[in-house]
mmCIF file of C-alpha atoms in Angstrom:
data_model
loop_
_atom_site.group_PDB
_atom_site.id
_atom_site.type_symbol
_atom_site.label_atom_id
_atom_site.label_comp_id
_atom_site.label_asym_id
_atom_site.label_seq_id
_atom_site.Cartn_x
_atom_site.Cartn_y
_atom_site.Cartn_z
ATOM 1 C CA MET A 1 21.737 49.493 -6.776
ATOM 2 C CA ASN A 2 23.674 46.537 -5.426
ATOM 3 C CA PRO A 3 24.878 47.417 -1.872
ATOM 4 C CA GLU A 4 28.196 45.709 -2.568
ATOM 5 C CA ALA A 5 28.846 48.166 -5.417
ATOM 6 C CA VAL A 6 28.502 51.095 -3.013
ATOM 7 C CA VAL A 7 31.034 49.769 -0.490
ATOM 8 C CA PRO A 8 34.218 51.047 -2.265
ATOM 9 C CA PHE A 9 32.785 54.559 -2.569
ATOM 10 C CA VAL A 10 31.588 54.662 1.048
ATOM 11 C CA ASN A 11 34.968 53.393 2.231
ATOM 12 C CA PHE A 12 36.873 55.953 0.154
ATOM 13 C CA PHE A 13 34.680 58.824 1.333
ATOM 14 C CA SER A 14 34.684 57.856 5.024
ATOM 15 C CA ARG A 15 38.436 57.153 5.143
ATOM 16 C CA TRP A 16 39.236 60.616 3.822
ATOM 17 C CA VAL A 17 36.664 62.346 6.028
ATOM 18 C CA LEU A 18 38.242 60.660 9.053
ATOM 19 C CA PHE A 19 41.725 61.716 7.988
ATOM 20 C CA ILE A 20 40.718 65.325 7.220
ATOM 21 C CA ALA A 21 38.857 65.655 10.534
ATOM 22 C CA VAL A 22 41.734 64.254 12.601
ATOM 23 C CA ALA A 23 44.330 66.266 10.643
ATOM 24 C CA TYR A 24 42.349 69.465 11.193
ATOM 25 C CA LYS A 25 42.121 68.634 14.897
ATOM 26 C CA ALA A 26 45.912 68.284 14.923
ATOM 27 C CA TYR A 27 46.208 71.660 13.185
ATOM 28 C CA GLN A 28 43.848 73.269 15.723
ATOM 29 C CA THR A 29 45.487 71.873 18.843
ATOM 30 C CA ARG A 30 49.115 71.582 17.682
ATOM 31 C CA ASP A 31 49.079 68.459 19.854
ATOM 32 C CA LYS A 32 51.618 65.684 19.175
ATOM 33 C CA GLY A 33 49.031 63.021 19.898
ATOM 34 C CA TRP A 34 46.673 64.269 17.193
ATOM 35 C CA VAL A 35 49.580 64.552 14.729
ATOM 36 C CA LEU A 36 50.419 60.880 15.291
ATOM 37 C CA LEU A 37 46.747 59.944 14.942
ATOM 38 C CA SER A 38 46.375 61.938 11.724
ATOM 39 C CA THR A 39 49.323 60.024 10.246
ATOM 40 C CA ALA A 40 47.605 56.742 11.122
ATOM 41 C CA PHE A 41 44.380 57.836 9.432
ATOM 42 C CA PHE A 42 46.338 59.103 6.409
ATOM 43 C CA ILE A 43 47.935 55.690 5.901
ATOM 44 C CA ASN A 44 44.486 54.132 6.205
ATOM 45 C CA ALA A 45 42.993 56.647 3.764
ATOM 46 C CA MET A 46 45.678 56.042 1.122
ATOM 47 C CA ASP A 47 45.082 52.263 1.087
ATOM 48 C CA VAL A 48 47.781 51.898 -1.568
ATOM 49 C CA GLU A 49 46.550 48.513 -2.745
ATOM 50 C CA SER A 50 42.963 49.612 -3.443
ATOM 51 C CA TYR A 51 43.358 53.236 -4.507
ATOM 52 C CA ILE A 52 46.753 53.310 -6.245
ATOM 53 C CA PHE A 53 47.951 49.878 -7.364
ATOM 54 C CA LYS A 54 44.599 48.503 -8.508
ATOM 55 C CA PRO A 55 43.655 51.528 -10.728
ATOM 56 C CA LEU A 56 47.155 51.491 -12.226
ATOM 57 C CA GLY A 57 47.016 47.746 -12.867
ATOM 58 C CA ILE A 58 50.011 47.085 -10.620
ATOM 59 C CA HIS A 59 50.161 43.581 -9.141
ATOM 60 C CA MET A 60 52.589 42.285 -6.533
ATOM 61 C CA ALA A 61 53.999 38.813 -6.451
ATOM 62 C CA HIS A 62 52.298 36.616 -3.858
ATOM 63 C CA GLU A 63 55.464 36.302 -1.790
ATOM 64 C CA ALA A 64 55.834 40.092 -1.596
ATOM 65 C CA TYR A 65 52.121 40.685 -1.013
ATOM 66 C CA ARG A 66 52.104 38.285 1.937
ATOM 67 C CA VAL A 67 54.380 40.735 3.800
ATOM 68 C CA ALA A 68 53.338 44.085 2.302
ATOM 69 C CA SER A 69 49.628 43.598 3.013
ATOM 70 C CA GLN A 70 50.267 43.358 6.768
ATOM 71 C CA ILE A 71 52.661 46.303 7.127
ATOM 72 C CA PRO A 72 49.873 48.966 7.225
ATOM 73 C CA ASN A 73 48.193 47.173 10.135
ATOM 74 C CA PHE A 74 51.364 47.383 12.205
ATOM 75 C CA PHE A 75 52.093 50.990 11.192
ATOM 76 C CA ILE A 76 48.555 52.138 11.930
ATOM 77 C CA ALA A 77 48.388 50.224 15.227
ATOM 78 C CA THR A 78 51.653 51.776 16.428
ATOM 79 C CA LEU A 79 50.588 55.309 15.539
ATOM 80 C CA LEU A 80 47.104 54.896 17.045
ATOM 81 C CA LEU A 81 48.489 53.527 20.316
ATOM 82 C CA TRP A 82 51.213 56.154 20.541
ATOM 83 C CA GLY A 83 48.835 58.990 19.671
ATOM 84 C CA ALA A 84 46.175 57.787 22.124
ATOM 85 C CA ILE A 85 48.771 57.536 24.890
ATOM 86 C CA HIS A 86 49.744 61.168 24.256
ATOM 87 C CA LEU A 87 46.092 62.218 24.375
ATOM 88 C CA LYS A 88 45.574 60.434 27.676
ATOM 89 C CA TYR A 89 48.803 61.280 29.481
ATOM 90 C CA ASN A 90 50.134 64.289 27.478
ATOM 91 C CA THR A 91 53.434 62.426 27.221
ATOM 92 C CA SER A 92 54.991 59.000 26.725
ATOM 93 C CA LYS A 93 56.103 57.446 29.999
ATOM 94 C CA LEU A 94 58.822 54.799 30.243
ATOM 95 C CA LYS A 95 56.280 51.966 30.481
ATOM 96 C CA HIS A 96 54.583 53.228 27.307
ATOM 97 C CA VAL A 97 57.873 53.371 25.412
ATOM 98 C CA VAL A 98 58.696 49.829 26.554
ATOM 99 C CA PHE A 99 55.267 48.577 25.468
ATOM 100 C CA ILE A 100 55.504 50.176 22.010
ATOM 101 C CA SER A 101 59.097 48.966 21.605
ATOM 102 C CA VAL A 102 58.097 45.376 22.411
ATOM 103 C CA PHE A 103 55.177 45.625 19.999
ATOM 104 C CA LEU A 104 57.409 46.948 17.203
ATOM 105 C CA ALA A 105 59.943 44.179 17.807
ATOM 106 C CA ALA A 106 57.167 41.559 17.656
ATOM 107 C CA SER A 107 55.863 43.127 14.434
ATOM 108 C CA TYR A 108 59.345 43.025 12.924
ATOM 109 C CA ILE A 109 59.710 39.329 13.747
ATOM 110 C CA TRP A 110 56.221 38.565 12.415
ATOM 111 C CA LEU A 111 56.994 40.180 9.053
ATOM 112 C CA PHE A 112 60.122 38.048 8.698
ATOM 113 C CA LEU A 113 58.131 34.942 9.553
ATOM 114 C CA LEU A 114 55.685 35.874 6.806
ATOM 115 C CA ALA A 115 58.512 36.468 4.341
ATOM 116 C CA ALA A 116 59.917 33.022 5.133
ATOM 117 C CA ASN A 117 56.432 31.497 4.723
ATOM 118 C CA VAL A 118 56.743 29.840 8.115
ATOM 119 C CA PHE A 119 52.951 29.599 8.309
ATOM 120 C CA ASN A 120 52.691 27.689 5.012
ATOM 121 C CA ASP A 121 50.210 30.112 3.390
ATOM 122 C CA ASN A 122 47.720 29.635 6.219
ATOM 123 C CA PHE A 123 45.783 32.899 5.890
ATOM 124 C CA VAL A 124 44.148 32.708 9.310
ATOM 125 C CA VAL A 125 47.459 32.299 11.128
ATOM 126 C CA GLU A 126 49.253 34.882 8.969
ATOM 127 C CA THR A 127 46.706 37.619 9.647
ATOM 128 C CA VAL A 128 45.651 36.931 13.236
ATOM 129 C CA PHE A 129 48.368 39.042 14.930
ATOM 130 C CA PRO A 130 48.180 42.050 12.541
ATOM 131 C CA ALA A 131 44.359 42.021 12.724
ATOM 132 C CA PHE A 132 44.410 41.819 16.513
ATOM 133 C CA ALA A 133 46.948 44.673 16.781
ATOM 134 C CA TYR A 134 44.939 46.919 14.457
ATOM 135 C CA SER A 135 41.634 46.165 16.218
ATOM 136 C CA PHE A 136 43.053 46.565 19.714
ATOM 137 C CA SER A 137 44.580 49.944 18.817
ATOM 138 C CA LEU A 138 41.252 51.182 17.419
ATOM 139 C CA ILE A 139 39.455 50.188 20.616
ATOM 140 C CA TYR A 140 42.116 51.754 22.850
ATOM 141 C CA PHE A 141 42.044 55.016 20.888
ATOM 142 C CA SER A 142 38.231 55.042 21.026
ATOM 143 C CA ARG A 143 38.215 54.518 24.796
ATOM 144 C CA VAL A 144 40.649 57.398 25.262
ATOM 145 C CA LEU A 145 38.426 59.595 23.088
ATOM 146 C CA MET A 146 35.426 58.859 25.291
ATOM 147 C CA GLU A 147 37.420 59.402 28.486
ATOM 148 C CA LYS A 148 39.266 62.575 27.507
ATOM 149 C CA GLU A 149 37.653 64.266 24.509
ATOM 150 C CA ILE A 150 34.074 63.277 23.706
ATOM 151 C CA SER A 151 30.826 63.134 25.657
ATOM 152 C CA THR A 152 29.412 59.623 25.324
ATOM 153 C CA ARG A 153 25.845 60.795 24.682
ATOM 154 C CA SER A 154 26.379 63.298 21.885
ATOM 155 C CA ILE A 155 26.463 62.855 18.119
ATOM 156 C CA ASP A 156 30.235 63.204 18.445
ATOM 157 C CA SER A 157 30.282 59.808 20.182
ATOM 158 C CA LEU A 158 29.558 58.175 16.808
ATOM 159 C CA PHE A 159 33.260 58.720 16.138
ATOM 160 C CA PRO A 160 34.583 56.308 18.804
ATOM 161 C CA TRP A 161 31.593 53.950 18.643
ATOM 162 C CA GLY A 162 31.941 53.544 14.885
ATOM 163 C CA LEU A 163 35.619 52.704 15.331
ATOM 164 C CA ILE A 164 34.847 50.232 18.119
ATOM 165 C CA LEU A 165 32.292 48.417 15.940
ATOM 166 C CA LEU A 166 34.792 48.401 13.079
ATOM 167 C CA ALA A 167 37.455 46.969 15.395
ATOM 168 C CA LEU A 168 35.166 44.217 16.676
ATOM 169 C CA LEU A 169 34.315 43.290 13.102
ATOM 170 C CA ASN A 170 37.993 43.331 12.145
ATOM 171 C CA PHE A 171 38.737 40.770 14.875
ATOM 172 C CA THR A 172 36.830 38.277 12.676
ATOM 173 C CA TYR A 173 38.740 39.201 9.498
ATOM 174 C CA PRO A 174 41.214 36.286 9.518
ATOM 175 C CA VAL A 175 38.309 33.803 9.470
ATOM 176 C CA VAL A 176 35.634 35.696 7.544
ATOM 177 C CA ARG A 177 37.828 37.021 4.706
ATOM 178 C CA ASN A 178 37.841 33.755 2.778
ATOM 179 C CA VAL A 179 34.255 32.676 3.517
ATOM 180 C CA ASP A 180 32.598 33.463 0.185
ATOM 181 C CA TRP A 181 29.019 33.787 1.427
ATOM 182 C CA LEU A 182 29.917 35.858 4.512
ATOM 183 C CA ALA A 183 32.735 38.143 3.347
ATOM 184 C CA PRO A 184 30.543 40.551 1.285
ATOM 185 C CA SER A 185 28.261 41.181 4.252
ATOM 186 C CA ALA A 186 31.246 41.772 6.524
ATOM 187 C CA PHE A 187 32.768 44.263 4.064
ATOM 188 C CA PHE A 188 29.415 46.067 3.843
ATOM 189 C CA LEU A 189 29.155 46.278 7.637
ATOM 190 C CA GLY A 190 32.722 47.563 7.792
ATOM 191 C CA ALA A 191 31.845 50.354 5.378
ATOM 192 C CA VAL A 192 28.778 51.258 7.449
ATOM 193 C CA PHE A 193 30.763 51.342 10.715
ATOM 194 C CA ARG A 194 33.489 53.464 9.118
ATOM 195 C CA LEU A 195 30.857 55.879 7.796
ATOM 196 C CA ILE A 196 29.317 56.142 11.282
ATOM 197 C CA ALA A 197 32.747 57.028 12.667
ATOM 198 C CA ALA A 198 33.261 59.609 9.901
ATOM 199 C CA VAL A 199 29.953 61.329 10.688
ATOM 200 C CA GLY A 200 30.881 61.552 14.374
ATOM 201 C CA ALA A 201 34.403 62.808 13.602
ATOM 202 C CA PHE A 202 33.086 65.503 11.269
ATOM 203 C CA LYS A 203 30.591 66.698 13.884
ATOM 204 C CA PHE A 204 33.213 66.536 16.656
ATOM 205 C CA VAL A 205 35.755 68.665 14.790
ATOM 206 C CA PHE A 206 33.817 70.963 12.483
ATOM 207 C CA ILE A 207 30.374 71.554 14.066
ATOM 208 C CA PRO A 208 30.787 71.380 17.860
ATOM 209 C CA PHE A 209 28.156 74.066 18.535
ATOM 210 C CA PHE A 210 25.941 76.265 16.416
ATOM 211 C CA PRO A 211 26.618 80.019 16.709
ATOM 212 C CA PRO A 212 24.520 81.854 19.297
ATOM 213 C CA GLU A 213 21.736 84.209 18.299
ATOM 214 C CA THR A 214 22.589 87.863 17.722
ATOM 215 C CA GLN A 215 22.565 89.828 20.938
ATOM 216 C CA PRO A 216 19.511 92.148 21.200
ATOM 217 C CA PRO A 217 20.541 95.857 21.366
ATOM 218 C CA THR A 218 18.475 96.283 24.551
ATOM 219 C CA VAL A 219 20.669 93.857 26.492
ATOM 220 C CA LYS A 220 23.629 95.362 28.312
ATOM 221 C CA ALA A 221 26.966 94.011 27.083
ATOM 222 C CA THR A 222 29.389 92.665 29.700
ATOM 223 C CA PRO A 223 32.824 94.291 29.970
ATOM 224 C CA PRO A 224 35.652 92.067 28.701
ATOM 225 C CA GLY A 225 37.961 90.610 31.318
ATOM 226 C CA ALA A 226 38.302 87.970 34.032
ATOM 227 C CA PHE A 227 36.387 88.471 37.277
ATOM 228 C CA VAL A 228 35.723 86.616 40.530
ATOM 229 C CA CYS A 229 32.656 87.458 42.612
ATOM 230 C CA PRO A 230 31.776 86.261 46.145
ATOM 231 C CA SER A 231 28.085 85.646 45.349
ATOM 232 C CA LYS A 232 25.486 85.489 42.584
ATOM 233 C CA GLU A 233 23.940 88.676 43.963
ATOM 234 C CA ARG A 234 27.227 90.471 43.411
ATOM 235 C CA VAL A 235 27.265 89.238 39.809
ATOM 236 C CA SER A 236 23.825 90.758 39.258
ATOM 237 C CA GLU A 237 24.920 94.060 40.805
ATOM 238 C CA LYS A 238 28.016 94.367 38.627
ATOM 239 C CA PHE A 239 26.933 92.767 35.350
ATOM 240 C CA GLY A 240 23.139 92.936 35.400
ATOM 241 C CA ASN A 241 20.994 89.981 34.365
ATOM 242 C CA ILE A 242 23.488 87.828 32.473
ATOM 243 C CA GLY A 243 20.725 85.254 31.893
ATOM 244 C CA GLU A 244 19.498 87.510 29.079
ATOM 245 C CA LEU A 245 22.737 87.075 27.153
ATOM 246 C CA SER A 246 22.476 84.932 24.026
ATOM 247 C CA ASN A 247 26.233 84.288 23.896
ATOM 248 C CA LEU A 248 26.458 82.913 27.438
ATOM 249 C CA VAL A 249 28.159 79.682 28.512
ATOM 250 C CA VAL A 250 27.389 78.444 32.033
ATOM 251 C CA ILE A 251 29.164 75.822 34.140
ATOM 252 C CA THR A 252 26.960 75.173 37.133
ATOM 253 C CA ARG A 253 25.496 72.866 39.763
ATOM 254 C CA GLU A 254 22.271 74.834 40.036
ATOM 255 C CA GLU A 255 18.879 73.077 39.921
ATOM 256 C CA LEU A 256 17.846 72.265 36.360
ATOM 257 C CA ASP A 257 14.415 73.872 36.728
ATOM 258 C CA ASN A 258 16.050 77.170 37.646
ATOM 259 C CA ILE A 259 18.441 76.952 34.705
ATOM 260 C CA ARG A 260 15.693 76.263 32.173
ATOM 261 C CA GLY A 261 13.570 79.166 33.287
ATOM 262 C CA LYS A 262 16.012 82.036 33.540
ATOM 263 C CA LEU A 263 18.501 81.704 30.660
ATOM 264 C CA HIS A 264 18.313 82.842 27.062
ATOM 265 C CA PRO A 265 17.262 79.968 24.719
ATOM 266 C CA SER A 266 20.572 80.327 22.848
ATOM 267 C CA ALA A 267 22.687 79.925 26.011
ATOM 268 C CA LEU A 268 24.923 76.898 26.470
ATOM 269 C CA VAL A 269 24.990 75.105 29.838
ATOM 270 C CA PHE A 270 27.319 72.436 31.197
ATOM 271 C CA TRP A 271 25.658 70.927 34.251
ATOM 272 C CA VAL A 272 28.370 69.298 36.367
ATOM 273 C CA THR A 273 27.152 66.001 37.793
ATOM 274 C CA ARG A 274 28.087 62.354 38.272
ATOM 275 C CA VAL A 275 24.582 60.921 37.777
ATOM 276 C CA MET A 276 24.213 61.351 33.997
ATOM 277 C CA GLU A 277 25.989 62.516 30.878
ATOM 278 C CA GLY A 278 25.120 64.030 27.521
ATOM 279 C CA GLU A 279 22.500 66.456 26.234
ATOM 280 C CA ILE A 280 19.464 66.690 28.512
ATOM 281 C CA HIS A 281 17.644 69.815 27.320
ATOM 282 C CA LYS A 282 17.195 72.096 24.312
ATOM 283 C CA PHE A 283 16.723 75.882 24.366
ATOM 284 C CA PRO A 284 18.851 76.479 26.318
ATOM 285 C CA GLU A 285 21.140 73.592 25.447
ATOM 286 C CA ILE A 286 22.050 71.785 28.664
ATOM 287 C CA TYR A 287 24.732 69.092 28.705
ATOM 288 C CA ALA A 288 25.438 66.950 31.756
ATOM 289 C CA ILE A 289 29.130 66.243 32.233
ATOM 290 C CA SER A 290 31.212 64.552 34.899
ATOM 291 C CA PRO A 291 33.219 66.952 37.107
ATOM 292 C CA THR A 292 36.362 64.881 36.546
ATOM 293 C CA LYS A 293 36.237 65.317 32.761
ATOM 294 C CA ILE A 294 37.765 68.772 32.847
ATOM 295 C CA ASP A 295 39.869 68.013 29.759
ATOM 296 C CA ILE A 296 36.683 67.452 27.769
ATOM 297 C CA LEU A 297 35.126 70.522 29.373
ATOM 298 C CA THR A 298 38.131 72.651 28.393
ATOM 299 C CA ASP A 299 37.807 71.518 24.796
ATOM 300 C CA LEU A 300 34.050 72.168 24.787
ATOM 301 C CA ILE A 301 34.555 75.707 26.115
ATOM 302 C CA ALA A 302 37.188 76.373 23.450
ATOM 303 C CA LYS A 303 34.804 75.171 20.753
ATOM 304 C CA ALA A 304 31.976 77.302 22.141
ATOM 305 C CA VAL A 305 34.206 80.383 22.014
ATOM 306 C CA GLU A 306 35.165 79.531 18.435
ATOM 307 C CA SER A 307 31.449 79.342 17.608
ATOM 308 C CA GLY A 308 30.805 82.875 18.898
ATOM 309 C CA TYR A 309 30.043 82.525 22.619
ATOM 310 C CA ARG A 310 31.760 85.304 24.554
ATOM 311 C CA VAL A 311 30.636 85.184 28.212
ATOM 312 C CA LEU A 312 31.627 82.292 30.475
ATOM 313 C CA TYR A 313 29.947 82.079 33.892
ATOM 314 C CA ILE A 314 31.138 79.457 36.409
ATOM 315 C CA ASP A 315 29.495 78.951 39.793
ATOM 316 C CA ALA A 316 30.699 75.372 40.372
ATOM 317 C CA VAL A 317 34.321 76.171 41.220
ATOM 318 C CA GLU A 318 34.164 74.722 44.744
ATOM 319 C CA TYR A 319 32.674 71.471 43.439
ATOM 320 C CA LEU A 320 35.376 71.179 40.761
ATOM 321 C CA ILE A 321 38.018 71.678 43.457
ATOM 322 C CA ILE A 322 36.496 68.888 45.580
ATOM 323 C CA GLU A 323 36.517 66.488 42.607
ATOM 324 C CA ASN A 324 39.827 67.447 40.977
ATOM 325 C CA GLY A 325 41.892 69.257 43.592
ATOM 326 C CA PHE A 326 42.785 72.951 43.604
ATOM 327 C CA GLU A 327 45.815 72.678 41.309
ATOM 328 C CA ASN A 328 43.970 70.847 38.501
ATOM 329 C CA THR A 329 40.958 73.132 38.825
ATOM 330 C CA LEU A 330 43.183 76.213 38.658
ATOM 331 C CA LYS A 331 44.847 74.910 35.496
ATOM 332 C CA PHE A 332 41.386 74.404 33.994
ATOM 333 C CA LEU A 333 40.269 77.926 34.960
ATOM 334 C CA LEU A 334 43.419 79.531 33.561
ATOM 335 C CA ASN A 335 43.110 77.545 30.352
ATOM 336 C CA VAL A 336 39.498 78.541 29.680
ATOM 337 C CA LYS A 337 40.275 82.101 30.809
ATOM 338 C CA ASP A 338 42.911 82.376 28.078
ATOM 339 C CA HIS A 339 40.483 81.070 25.437
ATOM 340 C CA VAL A 340 37.844 83.608 26.482
ATOM 341 C CA LEU A 341 40.156 86.615 26.779
ATOM 342 C CA VAL A 342 41.835 85.987 23.426
ATOM 343 C CA ALA A 343 38.346 86.338 21.919
ATOM 344 C CA ASN A 344 37.831 89.601 23.885
ATOM 345 C CA GLY A 345 35.204 87.909 26.030
ATOM 346 C CA THR A 346 34.276 87.821 29.703
ATOM 347 C CA ILE A 347 34.783 85.106 32.304
ATOM 348 C CA ILE A 348 32.969 85.379 35.637
ATOM 349 C CA LEU A 349 33.641 83.079 38.591
ATOM 350 C CA VAL A 350 31.379 82.839 41.623
ATOM 351 C CA VAL A 351 33.478 81.625 44.564
ATOM 352 C CA ASP A 352 32.749 81.906 48.273
ATOM 353 C CA PRO A 353 36.000 83.298 49.776
ATOM 354 C CA GLU A 354 35.421 81.197 52.888
ATOM 355 C CA ALA A 355 35.621 78.005 50.800
ATOM 356 C CA LEU A 356 39.290 78.640 49.979
ATOM 357 C CA ASP A 357 42.324 78.864 52.173
ATOM 358 C CA PRO A 358 44.203 82.216 52.118
ATOM 359 C CA LEU A 359 46.881 81.046 49.667
ATOM 360 C CA GLN A 360 44.310 79.664 47.231
ATOM 361 C CA ARG A 361 42.298 82.872 47.462
ATOM 362 C CA ARG A 362 45.357 85.016 46.722
ATOM 363 C CA ILE A 363 46.303 82.878 43.718
ATOM 364 C CA LEU A 364 42.779 83.129 42.312
ATOM 365 C CA GLU A 365 42.524 86.870 42.902
ATOM 366 C CA ARG A 366 45.881 87.394 41.191
ATOM 367 C CA GLU A 367 44.425 85.948 37.975
ATOM 368 C CA PHE A 368 40.848 87.225 38.304
ATOM 369 C CA SER A 369 39.838 90.763 39.245
ATOM 370 C CA ARG A 370 37.457 91.170 42.155
ATOM 371 C CA GLY A 371 33.937 91.792 40.940
#
């Protein structure tokens, strides 16, 4: 089969997978940023020219097409930038509103220049600003994904990397589009990059973790609730050997050799470190993650709970406080606590009381029962 004949089908499939994944993420999180992003991917998935007008035999006059063909780039770029800003900052600050306003005003002027044919049908000049805006917004969104949502060494990272490759290719669009011998190859590469992004997005949203193995009847179940213990020995006294649990999630700084040898193969471990990132071991699954990426860690814990994990054990609280401050760490702990308790699970913190000042200790003990 001719590869060029496959391109329209790959593009159609990957566009809609991207939209469905992002829209489902918006539904899951109820986050304004993801809603804006899902609208951008919906506009891209519709591709009115290719999937509606062409099948219906509808053709636009050249003068109208000159303007209409560039409108989606500006719409999508605006929504991607706005949505990514919300993901990164959880709001739109004044400087962000000013930036988007200036961009929209420039887009408005550009469309009128196109309508007036100021560029004398010079395709390169006509498309350079819309192509740049669309590509830049894809790269910015992808960078925010890698900073706030996705580990850069997991299959999920295909989502932002596919978009980045697509954006870099799209930078060349104004020149390559009308080069007969090069354009087909560029369109094929674009389809491949979009498919890569779709695979990563699907994995990121729909298959974050595989469900844990069924808990053996011989293993003592942990009581549901939120607990804070002064030492690992106290955890063993109260809860038994939690390393036997198949539905265990661990956030730790402990030596990797110790982790590998004493946990159930189905356990899930997030090893907090600055020296590496991504999956570093199977059975149990061990992921290295930066201590400052607590937003990503929160999302990963939520996904693990959705997949069936019910016991969360954290013995790296002091380290998270050093890296993020007490207030941010407390917000993280309360967030993951809510996810676990809603699922009738157990969260266990190991915190040396001497590592906290009296006020911090009282705040923590108000939210977590002494174990």
